[in-house]
XYZ file of C-alpha atoms in Angstrom:
783
model
C 3.769 -47.121 24.617
C 1.221 -44.614 23.333
C -1.480 -44.134 25.896
C -5.133 -44.549 24.998
C -6.813 -41.299 24.115
C -10.445 -40.714 23.152
C -9.443 -38.272 20.430
C -6.778 -40.212 18.513
C -7.328 -41.413 14.934
C -7.530 -44.876 13.566
C -9.226 -46.628 16.469
C -10.460 -50.130 15.812
C -14.201 -50.757 15.895
C -13.768 -52.348 19.332
C -11.986 -49.225 20.599
C -14.682 -47.101 19.010
C -17.275 -49.026 20.968
C -15.340 -48.296 24.126
C -15.326 -44.636 23.195
C -19.098 -44.669 22.929
C -19.306 -46.257 26.346
C -16.966 -43.803 28.065
C -17.675 -40.459 26.382
C -17.471 -37.153 28.221
C -20.560 -36.624 30.406
C -22.819 -33.675 29.739
C -21.566 -30.502 31.408
C -24.370 -29.079 33.466
C -24.130 -25.357 34.118
C -26.786 -24.544 36.624
C -29.184 -26.336 38.935
C -30.624 -29.646 37.759
C -34.320 -29.399 36.878
C -35.372 -33.039 36.781
C -38.501 -32.114 38.737
C -39.877 -30.091 35.823
C -42.082 -32.283 33.662
C -43.109 -29.606 31.197
C -41.024 -27.206 29.130
C -40.988 -23.503 29.854
C -43.603 -21.371 28.076
C -42.730 -20.927 24.419
C -42.365 -17.163 24.802
C -39.726 -17.708 27.517
C -37.888 -20.129 25.261
C -37.773 -17.567 22.455
C -36.368 -14.984 24.857
C -33.671 -17.457 25.865
C -32.894 -18.104 22.195
C -32.466 -14.360 21.691
C -30.215 -14.121 24.725
C -27.934 -16.914 23.545
C -27.408 -15.663 19.989
C -23.783 -14.923 19.181
C -23.765 -11.149 19.702
C -25.863 -11.378 22.847
C -24.082 -14.298 24.480
C -20.811 -12.387 24.229
C -22.173 -9.945 26.795
C -22.332 -12.748 29.345
C -18.652 -13.664 29.104
C -15.695 -11.526 30.226
C -12.200 -11.664 28.704
C -12.899 -14.364 26.162
C -11.213 -12.295 23.449
C -8.775 -9.623 24.618
C -8.170 -8.326 21.091
C -4.448 -8.653 21.856
C -2.070 -7.497 19.092
C 1.643 -6.839 18.836
C 2.544 -3.157 18.605
C 3.797 -1.938 15.257
C 7.175 -1.040 16.760
C 7.549 -4.599 18.060
C 8.100 -3.613 21.686
C 4.920 -4.898 23.267
C 1.346 -6.131 23.133
C -1.794 -4.015 23.573
C -5.028 -5.596 24.730
C -8.219 -5.027 26.687
C -9.482 -6.729 29.850
C -12.578 -6.429 32.016
C -16.353 -6.308 31.717
C -17.974 -3.950 29.231
C -17.759 -0.378 30.504
C -15.501 -1.358 33.399
C -12.452 -2.617 31.566
C -9.037 -1.227 30.783
C -6.691 -1.051 27.826
C -3.311 -2.440 28.798
C 0.263 -2.726 27.528
C 2.511 -5.738 27.999
C 6.173 -4.833 27.417
C 8.106 -7.727 25.907
C 11.507 -6.651 27.272
C 10.438 -6.329 30.904
C 7.580 -8.812 30.660
C 5.407 -6.528 32.730
C 1.900 -5.247 32.130
C 0.436 -1.847 32.931
C -2.809 0.043 32.358
C -2.784 2.539 29.502
C -6.273 3.868 30.199
C -9.371 2.634 31.978
C -12.561 2.497 29.965
C -14.590 4.983 32.081
C -11.749 7.507 31.824
C -11.491 6.981 28.081
C -15.249 7.525 27.753
C -14.932 10.847 29.603
C -12.117 11.956 27.278
C -14.140 11.017 24.217
C -17.191 12.836 25.600
C -15.134 16.007 25.982
C -13.760 15.741 22.451
C -17.076 14.900 20.788
C -19.107 17.330 22.901
C -21.676 14.634 23.675
C -22.021 11.958 26.353
C -20.201 8.702 25.581
C -21.055 5.775 27.848
C -18.173 3.613 28.996
C -19.789 0.443 27.644
C -20.288 2.182 24.292
C -16.543 2.349 23.626
C -15.307 -0.626 21.616
C -11.896 0.403 20.368
C -10.177 -1.444 17.522
C -6.924 -1.150 15.538
C -5.016 -0.874 18.810
C -1.367 0.221 18.801
C 1.197 1.741 21.134
C 4.302 3.745 20.222
C 6.934 3.349 22.905
C 9.081 6.320 21.856
C 6.228 8.809 22.122
C 4.241 6.957 24.805
C 1.228 7.129 22.491
C -1.788 4.809 22.638
C -3.565 4.706 19.280
C -6.979 3.257 18.516
C -10.013 3.521 16.263
C -13.520 4.273 17.502
C -15.727 6.408 15.264
C -12.475 7.781 13.885
C -8.784 7.486 14.704
C -7.508 8.707 18.077
C -4.212 9.055 19.925
C -3.822 9.294 23.698
C -0.541 10.848 24.827
C 0.238 11.750 28.445
C -3.459 11.861 29.300
C -4.387 14.056 26.306
C -6.709 12.661 23.667
C -6.605 13.986 20.105
C -7.908 13.074 16.690
C -5.195 11.376 14.672
C -4.785 11.454 10.921
C -3.768 8.014 9.737
C -3.162 6.631 6.309
C -5.823 4.134 5.370
C -5.179 0.445 5.786
C -5.235 0.023 2.025
C -2.629 2.314 0.550
C -3.199 3.650 -2.964
C -2.137 0.706 -5.174
C -1.463 3.084 -8.043
C 1.184 5.105 -6.196
C 4.780 4.085 -6.835
C 6.931 3.173 -3.813
C 8.985 6.347 -4.271
C 5.794 8.427 -4.398
C 6.600 10.039 -7.758
C 4.228 8.268 -10.167
C 0.568 7.311 -9.871
C -1.073 4.812 -12.195
C -4.717 5.564 -12.940
C -7.389 3.763 -14.947
C -9.580 5.681 -17.376
C -11.685 4.497 -20.267
C -10.508 0.896 -19.761
C -6.865 1.892 -20.204
C -3.973 2.707 -17.886
C -2.129 6.012 -17.577
C 0.983 7.033 -15.633
C 0.905 10.477 -14.016
C 4.093 12.283 -12.986
C 2.904 13.880 -9.755
C 5.607 16.528 -9.648
C 5.374 17.765 -13.230
C 1.668 16.917 -13.766
C 2.546 15.035 -16.934
C 0.545 12.034 -18.135
C 1.573 9.155 -20.402
C -0.808 6.524 -21.792
C 0.421 3.027 -20.974
C -2.284 1.209 -22.957
C -4.618 2.386 -25.715
C -6.830 -0.486 -26.889
C -8.851 -1.272 -23.753
C -12.557 -2.055 -24.152
C -15.423 -2.804 -21.742
C -14.916 -6.542 -22.337
C -11.113 -6.299 -22.270
C -10.015 -3.599 -19.832
C -6.501 -3.169 -18.480
C -5.766 -3.142 -14.756
C -9.426 -3.522 -13.818
C -10.894 -6.477 -11.955
C -14.374 -7.954 -12.037
C -16.836 -5.680 -10.268
C -18.451 -7.617 -7.424
C -22.189 -7.337 -6.912
C -21.732 -5.658 -3.519
C -19.698 -2.884 -5.182
C -22.254 -2.502 -7.968
C -25.073 -2.175 -5.442
C -23.149 0.279 -3.263
C -22.422 2.590 -6.201
C -25.662 1.936 -8.086
C -24.003 1.250 -11.426
C -22.734 -1.709 -13.441
C -19.545 0.293 -14.085
C -18.427 1.228 -10.559
C -15.248 3.067 -9.649
C -12.642 0.470 -8.665
C -9.032 0.610 -7.490
C -6.482 0.114 -10.219
C -5.176 -3.457 -10.239
C -1.385 -3.316 -10.507
C 1.701 -4.285 -8.502
C 4.696 -1.943 -8.483
C 8.242 -3.299 -8.457
C 10.129 -2.270 -5.287
C 12.408 0.051 -7.321
C 9.405 1.961 -8.815
C 10.419 1.018 -12.351
C 7.937 -1.638 -13.512
C 4.306 -2.464 -12.975
C 2.919 -5.974 -13.119
C -0.700 -5.827 -14.232
C -3.232 -7.780 -16.272
C -5.923 -7.593 -18.907
C -9.357 -9.002 -18.162
C -11.264 -10.783 -20.936
C -14.998 -11.354 -20.384
C -15.964 -11.981 -24.023
C -18.490 -14.804 -24.264
C -19.005 -15.005 -20.501
C -22.631 -15.473 -19.466
C -23.695 -12.730 -17.083
C -26.074 -12.974 -14.163
C -28.858 -10.494 -13.478
C -30.277 -9.435 -10.145
C -33.101 -7.092 -9.229
C -33.206 -5.134 -5.999
C -36.921 -4.907 -5.337
C -36.652 -2.468 -2.418
C -33.825 0.027 -2.969
C -33.565 2.315 0.069
C -34.902 5.757 -0.758
C -36.461 4.733 -4.060
C -39.952 3.617 -5.003
C -38.839 1.708 -8.096
C -36.862 -1.548 -8.320
C -33.476 -1.516 -10.006
C -31.732 -4.275 -11.952
C -28.100 -5.010 -12.698
C -26.201 -7.530 -14.781
C -22.803 -8.624 -13.586
C -20.012 -11.100 -14.253
C -19.789 -13.999 -11.815
C -17.550 -16.935 -12.783
C -19.840 -19.975 -12.604
C -18.885 -23.586 -11.968
C -19.044 -25.787 -15.034
C -19.551 -22.809 -17.363
C -18.088 -23.279 -20.862
C -16.475 -19.832 -20.774
C -14.947 -18.129 -17.737
C -13.349 -14.678 -17.463
C -9.647 -14.796 -18.284
C -6.626 -12.871 -17.072
C -3.495 -12.240 -19.129
C -0.641 -10.808 -17.075
C 1.453 -7.954 -18.465
C 4.500 -5.899 -17.507
C 5.166 -2.251 -18.336
C 8.457 -0.389 -17.864
C 6.909 2.806 -16.499
C 10.262 4.512 -16.026
C 11.081 4.101 -19.706
C 7.589 5.189 -20.743
C 7.891 8.429 -18.805
C 11.196 9.193 -20.498
C 10.084 8.639 -24.109
C 6.369 9.437 -23.722
C 5.247 6.039 -24.942
C 4.893 2.644 -23.306
C 5.671 -0.859 -24.413
C 3.367 -3.524 -22.966
C 5.226 -6.817 -22.485
C 3.056 -9.951 -22.231
C 4.132 -12.354 -19.518
C 5.124 -15.725 -20.950
C 2.572 -17.804 -19.068
C -0.902 -19.013 -20.006
C -3.937 -16.806 -19.571
C -5.735 -17.857 -16.403
C -9.429 -18.701 -16.163
C -10.711 -16.847 -13.122
C -12.693 -18.974 -10.684
C -13.771 -16.081 -8.461
C -14.298 -12.326 -9.032
C -10.923 -11.392 -7.544
C -7.620 -10.221 -8.987
C -5.226 -12.917 -10.155
C -2.193 -13.641 -7.998
C 0.582 -11.087 -8.713
C 3.560 -9.982 -6.614
C 7.234 -9.080 -6.588
C 10.031 -10.995 -4.890
C 13.059 -8.742 -5.012
C 13.835 -7.814 -8.615
C 11.605 -10.398 -10.282
C 7.838 -10.763 -10.571
C 5.914 -13.763 -9.340
C 2.506 -15.167 -10.282
C 0.531 -18.220 -9.244
C -1.627 -19.892 -11.893
C -4.461 -22.384 -11.333
C -5.658 -24.770 -14.013
C -9.406 -25.004 -14.533
C -10.771 -27.913 -12.513
C -7.777 -27.762 -10.150
C -5.697 -30.247 -12.111
C -2.572 -28.320 -11.148
C -1.254 -25.106 -9.645
C 1.960 -23.501 -10.884
C 4.157 -20.687 -9.635
C 6.008 -18.612 -12.247
C 9.144 -16.550 -11.852
C 9.013 -13.634 -14.342
C 11.800 -11.558 -15.875
C 10.372 -7.998 -15.890
C 12.532 -6.832 -18.796
C 11.453 -9.558 -21.234
C 8.319 -11.096 -19.726
C 9.963 -14.511 -19.887
C 8.467 -16.828 -17.259
C 9.470 -20.211 -15.894
C 7.738 -22.573 -13.497
C 9.509 -22.720 -10.128
C 6.934 -24.767 -8.178
C 4.106 -27.022 -9.264
C 1.365 -29.009 -7.527
C -0.497 -31.711 -9.462
C -2.072 -34.068 -6.915
C -4.637 -36.575 -8.214
C -7.594 -36.519 -8.596
C -7.279 -32.767 -8.065
C -5.450 -30.181 -5.993
C -7.534 -29.220 -2.967
C -6.617 -25.562 -2.550
C -7.846 -25.323 1.046
C -5.208 -27.912 2.017
C -2.487 -26.590 -0.298
C -0.143 -23.606 0.069
C 2.688 -22.427 -2.213
C 4.500 -19.753 -0.244
C 7.614 -17.890 -1.394
C 10.657 -18.322 0.812
C 13.416 -16.339 -0.904
C 15.649 -16.626 2.147
C 15.578 -20.398 1.690
C 16.068 -20.263 -2.076
C 12.693 -21.618 -3.074
C 9.069 -22.110 -2.061
C 7.599 -23.670 1.041
C 4.804 -25.895 -0.196
C 2.073 -27.563 1.830
C 1.100 -30.517 -0.339
C -1.150 -33.564 -0.089
C 1.132 -35.640 -2.317
C 1.590 -38.187 0.527
C -2.135 -38.250 1.303
C -1.640 -35.801 4.184
C -0.900 -32.068 4.013
C 2.837 -32.036 4.707
C 5.532 -29.368 4.292
C 8.136 -29.385 1.509
C 10.918 -27.064 0.390
C 10.703 -26.832 -3.394
C 13.596 -25.259 -5.319
C 13.312 -23.634 -8.772
C 15.427 -26.223 -10.617
C 13.055 -29.031 -9.592
C 9.516 -27.568 -9.400
C 7.839 -30.988 -9.178
C 10.044 -32.336 -6.414
C 10.982 -31.006 -3.006
C 12.591 -31.869 0.276
C 10.045 -33.203 2.758
C 10.372 -31.226 5.994
C 7.578 -33.107 7.767
C 6.183 -36.636 7.569
C 3.293 -38.594 8.960
C -0.474 -38.906 9.250
C -1.184 -35.355 10.349
C -1.667 -31.985 8.631
C 0.325 -28.786 8.347
C -2.149 -25.908 8.109
C 0.120 -22.879 7.669
C 3.696 -21.621 7.653
C 3.728 -18.775 10.168
C 7.368 -17.653 10.203
C 10.622 -18.465 8.419
C 13.749 -18.191 10.558
C 16.741 -18.517 8.241
C 19.167 -17.799 11.104
C 18.090 -20.850 13.062
C 17.389 -22.848 9.881
C 13.822 -23.552 10.923
C 10.233 -22.572 10.244
C 7.342 -22.079 12.624
C 4.180 -23.793 11.437
C 0.690 -24.626 12.677
C -0.473 -28.233 12.412
C -3.179 -30.601 13.616
C -3.480 -34.289 14.403
C 0.125 -35.092 15.349
C -0.235 -35.376 19.131
C -1.969 -38.468 20.474
C -3.100 -36.907 23.742
C -5.544 -34.400 22.251
C -8.336 -33.867 19.748
C -6.835 -34.245 16.234
C -8.541 -31.057 15.072
C -6.860 -28.883 17.722
C -4.176 -26.548 16.365
C -0.602 -26.746 17.627
C 2.489 -24.638 16.921
C 5.733 -26.355 15.897
C 9.317 -25.455 15.159
C 10.347 -27.477 12.119
C 14.078 -27.864 11.389
C 15.155 -27.436 7.779
C 17.949 -29.959 8.164
C 15.536 -32.748 9.019
C 14.404 -34.241 12.279
C 11.204 -34.209 14.270
C 9.171 -31.016 14.706
C 9.380 -29.480 18.159
C 6.021 -28.920 19.855
C 5.854 -25.374 21.245
C 2.328 -25.667 22.684
C 2.436 -28.579 25.134
C -0.956 -27.981 26.757
C -3.565 -30.447 25.339
C -5.818 -27.684 23.982
C -6.456 -25.834 20.735
C -3.870 -23.081 20.252
C -4.886 -20.019 18.221
C -1.508 -18.308 17.843
C -0.459 -14.952 16.401
C 3.294 -14.431 16.006
C 5.443 -11.345 16.370
C 7.171 -10.145 13.197
C 10.522 -11.500 14.387
C 9.043 -14.880 15.329
C 10.276 -14.580 18.912
C 6.904 -14.446 20.677
C 3.345 -15.610 20.133
C 0.018 -14.447 21.494
C -1.665 -17.776 22.213
C -5.416 -18.051 22.823
C -5.625 -21.618 24.086
C -8.904 -23.322 24.854
C -11.119 -26.295 24.100
C -14.887 -26.550 23.712
C -15.046 -27.365 27.431
C -12.211 -25.184 28.754
C -12.564 -21.382 28.581
C -10.013 -19.332 26.678
C -6.747 -18.427 28.349
C -4.668 -15.775 26.560
C -0.921 -16.009 27.152
C 2.341 -14.686 25.743
C 4.550 -17.570 24.659
C 8.342 -17.370 24.275
C 9.054 -19.306 21.095
C 12.676 -20.066 21.901
C 11.389 -22.963 23.989
C 7.584 -22.637 24.024
C 7.241 -21.718 27.675
C 4.546 -19.270 28.815
C 6.122 -15.882 29.532
C 2.976 -14.277 30.943
C -0.770 -14.645 31.156
C -2.777 -11.714 29.806
C -6.209 -12.929 30.842
C -8.676 -15.780 30.899
C -12.352 -15.998 30.062
C -14.855 -15.720 32.904
C -18.231 -17.299 32.001
C -19.766 -16.818 35.467
C -22.626 -14.652 34.219
C -23.397 -17.128 31.435
C -23.327 -20.059 33.843
C -25.700 -18.236 36.183
C -28.379 -18.159 33.471
C -28.665 -21.950 33.536
C -27.017 -22.223 30.118
C -26.098 -25.831 29.244
C -22.568 -25.812 27.915
C -21.944 -27.842 24.727
C -20.627 -31.394 24.977
C -18.071 -32.946 22.583
C -19.019 -36.369 21.269
C -17.052 -38.995 19.380
C -18.574 -41.818 17.404
C -17.805 -43.848 14.304
C -18.743 -43.590 10.637
C -20.955 -46.087 8.860
C -17.873 -48.163 8.089
C -17.721 -49.021 11.794
C -14.141 -47.885 12.272
C -13.503 -44.265 11.194
C -13.714 -41.884 14.190
C -16.076 -38.958 13.710
C -16.469 -35.891 15.920
C -19.586 -34.007 16.921
C -20.900 -31.394 19.342
C -24.132 -31.599 21.333
C -26.140 -28.542 22.462
C -28.950 -28.768 25.014
C -31.456 -26.135 26.129
C -30.882 -24.208 29.350
C -32.122 -26.015 32.440
C -32.045 -29.230 30.443
C -34.193 -32.006 31.932
C -32.758 -35.505 31.247
C -36.106 -37.021 32.158
C -37.808 -35.593 29.062
C -37.622 -36.378 25.325
C -36.277 -33.780 22.923
C -36.290 -33.665 19.109
C -32.879 -33.452 17.479
C -31.799 -30.851 14.911
C -28.649 -31.223 12.826
C -26.859 -27.914 12.137
C -25.168 -29.113 8.974
C -22.237 -28.219 6.723
C -20.653 -31.132 4.859
C -18.519 -28.888 2.639
C -15.124 -30.493 1.903
C -13.260 -27.186 2.164
C -13.506 -27.015 5.949
C -14.778 -28.713 9.105
C -17.881 -27.714 11.043
C -17.537 -28.874 14.647
C -16.096 -26.094 16.863
C -12.649 -26.756 18.324
C -12.336 -23.610 20.474
C -14.318 -22.504 23.507
C -15.421 -19.263 21.849
C -16.742 -20.940 18.716
C -18.445 -23.675 20.683
C -20.251 -21.307 23.038
C -21.055 -18.675 20.402
C -22.407 -21.102 17.805
C -25.958 -20.337 16.752
C -26.762 -23.970 17.544
C -26.822 -23.008 21.222
C -29.498 -20.426 20.489
C -31.709 -22.712 18.403
C -31.534 -25.387 21.131
C -33.491 -23.053 23.414
C -36.745 -23.753 21.561
C -36.580 -27.102 23.437
C -34.502 -29.250 21.111
C -31.115 -30.918 21.125
C -28.803 -29.534 18.452
C -25.882 -31.434 16.965
C -22.962 -30.477 14.738
C -21.108 -33.306 12.976
C -17.995 -33.680 10.839
C -18.658 -36.688 8.628
C -16.392 -38.143 6.005
C -15.913 -35.783 3.086
C -14.966 -32.813 5.235
C -11.478 -31.378 5.566
C -8.548 -31.427 8.027
C -8.352 -35.216 8.404
C -6.286 -36.223 5.403
C -7.049 -36.712 1.730
C -8.630 -40.164 2.083
C -11.119 -38.821 4.657
C -12.161 -36.031 2.279
C -12.203 -37.980 -1.007
C -15.742 -39.346 -0.551
C -16.818 -35.797 -1.479
C -15.049 -35.942 -4.873
C -17.735 -35.424 -7.541
C -20.200 -36.606 -4.892
C -21.360 -33.511 -2.993
C -24.962 -34.693 -3.086
C -24.417 -37.935 -1.172
C -21.382 -37.405 1.023
C -22.037 -37.206 4.753
C -25.703 -38.203 4.582
C -25.436 -41.550 6.316
C -22.526 -40.576 8.574
C -24.715 -37.829 10.042
C -27.597 -40.231 10.589
C -25.230 -42.768 12.158
C -23.872 -40.230 14.650
C -27.354 -38.987 15.555
C -28.401 -42.590 16.246
C -25.276 -43.165 18.351
C -26.040 -40.024 20.360
C -29.626 -41.211 20.841
C -28.384 -44.635 21.962
C -26.165 -42.988 24.561
C -28.720 -40.400 25.722
C -32.345 -41.580 25.955
C -33.538 -37.968 26.037
C -32.681 -37.652 22.319
C -35.673 -38.550 20.157
C -34.161 -39.526 16.793
C -37.636 -40.172 15.391
C -38.117 -36.394 15.346
C -35.081 -35.202 13.387
C -34.690 -31.826 11.715
C -31.837 -30.154 9.871
C -30.774 -26.626 8.962
C -27.757 -24.973 7.420
C -26.588 -22.056 5.327
C -24.701 -21.748 2.032
C -23.302 -25.221 1.315
C -25.093 -26.117 4.548
C -28.311 -24.865 2.961
C -27.675 -27.203 0.061
C -27.055 -29.984 2.598
C -30.213 -29.264 4.592
C -32.376 -29.554 1.484
C -30.415 -32.565 0.262
C -30.757 -34.382 3.591
C -34.550 -34.115 3.693
C -34.845 -34.930 -0.018
C -32.503 -37.949 0.016
C -33.349 -39.299 3.479
C -37.027 -38.326 3.799
C -37.822 -41.123 6.252
C -35.281 -39.851 8.782
C -35.325 -36.054 8.467
C -38.826 -34.643 8.914
C -38.216 -30.862 8.845
C -35.529 -28.772 7.140
C -34.634 -25.091 6.809
C -32.269 -24.462 3.890
C -30.695 -21.005 3.920
C -28.853 -19.428 0.964
C -28.298 -22.876 -0.502
C -26.235 -23.525 -3.633
C -28.790 -26.072 -4.773
C -27.264 -26.458 -8.241
C -23.494 -26.002 -8.076
C -23.391 -24.645 -11.639
C -24.995 -21.440 -10.404
C -22.319 -20.921 -7.754
C -18.896 -19.244 -8.004
C -16.591 -21.627 -9.808
C -13.916 -22.130 -7.184
C -16.033 -23.743 -4.445
C -17.761 -26.486 -6.473
C -14.841 -27.163 -8.800
C -12.427 -27.736 -5.912
C -14.467 -30.888 -5.289
C -16.102 -31.546 -8.658
C -13.186 -30.664 -10.922
C -14.052 -30.445 -14.606
C -17.105 -32.625 -14.189
C -19.255 -33.964 -17.012
C -22.777 -32.482 -17.332
C -24.412 -35.649 -15.993
C -22.336 -35.378 -12.809
C -23.459 -31.793 -12.250
C -27.044 -32.941 -12.843
C -26.722 -35.815 -10.370
C -25.451 -33.486 -7.626
C -28.213 -30.921 -8.172
C -31.008 -30.749 -5.594
C -33.417 -30.168 -8.450
C -32.808 -33.758 -9.584
C -34.222 -35.181 -6.331
C -36.993 -32.656 -5.673
C -39.638 -35.345 -6.170
C -38.441 -37.265 -3.091
C -39.667 -34.676 -0.567
C -41.980 -36.032 2.149
C -41.492 -33.687 5.102
C -41.606 -29.946 5.621
C -39.007 -27.787 3.845
C -38.475 -24.045 4.258
C -36.253 -22.298 1.711
C -34.716 -18.969 2.787
C -32.566 -16.608 0.732
C -31.526 -12.973 0.771
C -32.496 -11.221 -2.450
C -29.116 -9.417 -2.564
C -26.972 -12.498 -1.969
C -23.639 -11.758 -3.650
C -22.142 -15.160 -2.787
C -24.798 -17.696 -3.779
C -27.271 -16.124 -6.240
C -30.894 -16.155 -5.095
C -31.838 -17.815 -8.381
C -30.678 -21.121 -6.846
C -33.526 -21.076 -4.329
C -36.058 -19.952 -6.945
C -35.036 -22.870 -9.165
C -35.401 -25.409 -6.361
C -38.798 -23.955 -5.496
C -39.896 -24.429 -9.105
C -38.556 -27.995 -9.219
C -40.519 -28.843 -6.078
C -43.702 -27.267 -7.453
C -43.232 -29.091 -10.753
C -42.866 -32.330 -8.776
C -46.173 -31.651 -7.023
C -44.554 -31.022 -3.649
C -45.488 -28.439 -1.054
C -42.682 -26.045 -0.141
C -42.382 -22.922 1.976
C -40.122 -20.034 1.033
C -39.004 -16.732 2.530
C -37.073 -14.136 0.529
C -35.363 -11.666 2.852
C -35.434 -8.156 1.328
C -32.109 -6.323 0.994
C -30.324 -9.209 2.732
C -27.030 -10.708 1.635
C -25.487 -14.148 2.172
C -26.495 -16.020 5.338
C -27.706 -12.799 6.906
C -29.305 -13.707 10.226
C -31.838 -10.931 10.655
C -34.242 -10.958 13.637
C -37.040 -11.871 11.225
C -35.019 -14.822 9.936
C -34.409 -16.239 13.396
C -38.101 -15.879 14.191
C -39.082 -17.788 11.032
C -36.531 -20.561 11.627
C -37.695 -21.103 15.210
C -41.358 -20.957 14.226
C -40.812 -23.582 11.527
C -39.214 -26.114 13.855
C -41.586 -25.362 16.745
C -44.661 -25.803 14.588
C -43.515 -28.798 12.521
C -41.031 -30.673 14.741
C -42.208 -29.843 18.258
C -45.880 -29.726 17.203
C -46.486 -26.543 19.193
C -47.854 -23.143 18.220
C -45.160 -20.433 18.130
C -45.607 -17.455 20.443
C -48.188 -14.929 19.333
C -46.009 -11.920 20.137
C -43.306 -11.075 17.641
C -40.103 -10.706 19.630
C -37.187 -8.841 18.123
C -33.484 -8.849 18.833
C -31.321 -5.913 19.742
C -28.723 -7.234 17.322
C -28.632 -9.824 14.562
C -26.180 -12.665 14.094
C -25.092 -14.577 11.038
C -26.473 -18.025 10.345
C -23.138 -19.827 10.178
C -21.395 -21.205 13.228
């Protein structure tokens, strides 16, 4: 008999009521302060908010993230333990299963000081890109350059960049370059050059992607230098490339009003594929036999026999090689289907070897088509059953497949294919009844059929990183209420081989910080379980009344509520709570990772989904905890959460009184095509209109602050300007802040000050502090 668990799905409404009656009690982290009738001075609360921002709160926790990685030679794991400035870099050897110190941080600081001829403080060293070479006993790391420590001697190390030259052939003899919108092959030994294409134009270049706004700004030109976009065949004979077509595509324009070092503004136009646009940039894939071209001095461009692809984001189309054939994944506009093509490089002939065509559309964030040549096909994560399950799809039957998993749970990723043991290692959620259904677990899935084997038995979230051979995993296991424990797991049977470290939040607890509390309630249908997180201010007083602020993101591509200890504690909600409010994060229906039916309310309905589920959960929290004053409700969010924040106060003006909408995509047609269309599909114009915040601007009653960075290269700032105009045209009062030289969801100190001020003044009915406090470091707006 399956035992009752407060996190399992599908509870009846009676069980849900029991859940509300027996939820986890608030975790108090510090002395109770019920004797304090008044809140702390507002200036003290702002200082606490600064202290509990993501970058700052990390200083109060030791060993939450060890940065553990497998060594490139596969012999061990390198990681760091200890408090800042007092820690050590360590090596765990997989064969002996023993750990030893490579270098202590103070000693490393002294070595760096000697090399750099300047003092380096021990807590200043934050090494990354860690590696250890067993044969040479060399510890390698990056900190203001690349370094190698061998037998106590530190030296600068020359390392090839992470991104190798994509134009260089695998044998190192030929480099492909782009010039004048065409491609050329250069024989590096004989310094001979052959033109591979000749008819490239600005609107139809070869081997050149769409220049992103960030690149344009960095180089100060609409025609920036970009890496050549090709894929070499393993034998250095062919290149797989593509031709971009931007003819008829409407361009966006942005103006940088405050360019550093210049008195005058500068403006740029750029291509950004927009949702619902009649014309999108297109990509036509091509193959060139470079070896033959170098021999005869002339190239033949072979078109690949697959449709041109409408690009939904300014990124290169999918192109790769699997052995001696090319491979490309193609997405239909509106996500009606996704196809994988196998391409003959000699002729360009292409055939579909895997296809996804789930109705009403393919949700790409819950779908994966992954090559598995060793298994003779593709491993496909598909929602065809209503849940993201794993299938082995073979080329002769691209629409079918052998189901490797079954049930009402989700496979998130395929992490390793082990042909020898006829199994795959995969991460999934929601299968185990004794734990939160959003917590990740690692499984061994047999190819011959049978039940998956759970390799992570502890009822926690498991953030795993596997060795190249699939034998071991670095497992950071935690929950929102249990600090992170980093272990090495032997994947032959899942047992823990060693513990590398565990988080110590003693310093954070000593501040009086109130740790977040998970909460489970039910949706407005009275039966669907929903999950939330509650944040209280430090030294929380249950005898007082607090306003409630919803940190919102209803986007159907993900879920918002933290499932790990790190994400729960480092969420910006914990900082905002310090103004003297209770913060909540909620995953309502329409979000991801709970099956297709749970997410489908968002289909062509981004403007309404989640609204009433959020209100229902806030009311359930208030019913449980009298200190929550649901009559004073605010909301804030960024990106799609910014859209939500504005939408919530516009559509439910009698419940939400104050909102701060940051970098919001207030009309989805001015956003990159992939994000809106993965939920809206090829929507009719009236559907786009109905989901636009501009259409409901006249419903505003409360206080709304719009915030946007003027250099936002994700959601164009024009979205906020347009909502401002719609509100003004509707006769509504609106506040707006444009952050100069700021990009998407950029949490500058000034931003955090404005957000706090807005809620303090309009929700708490208090004057903000007169002194302008600043942070030593900024943090992003998102959780």
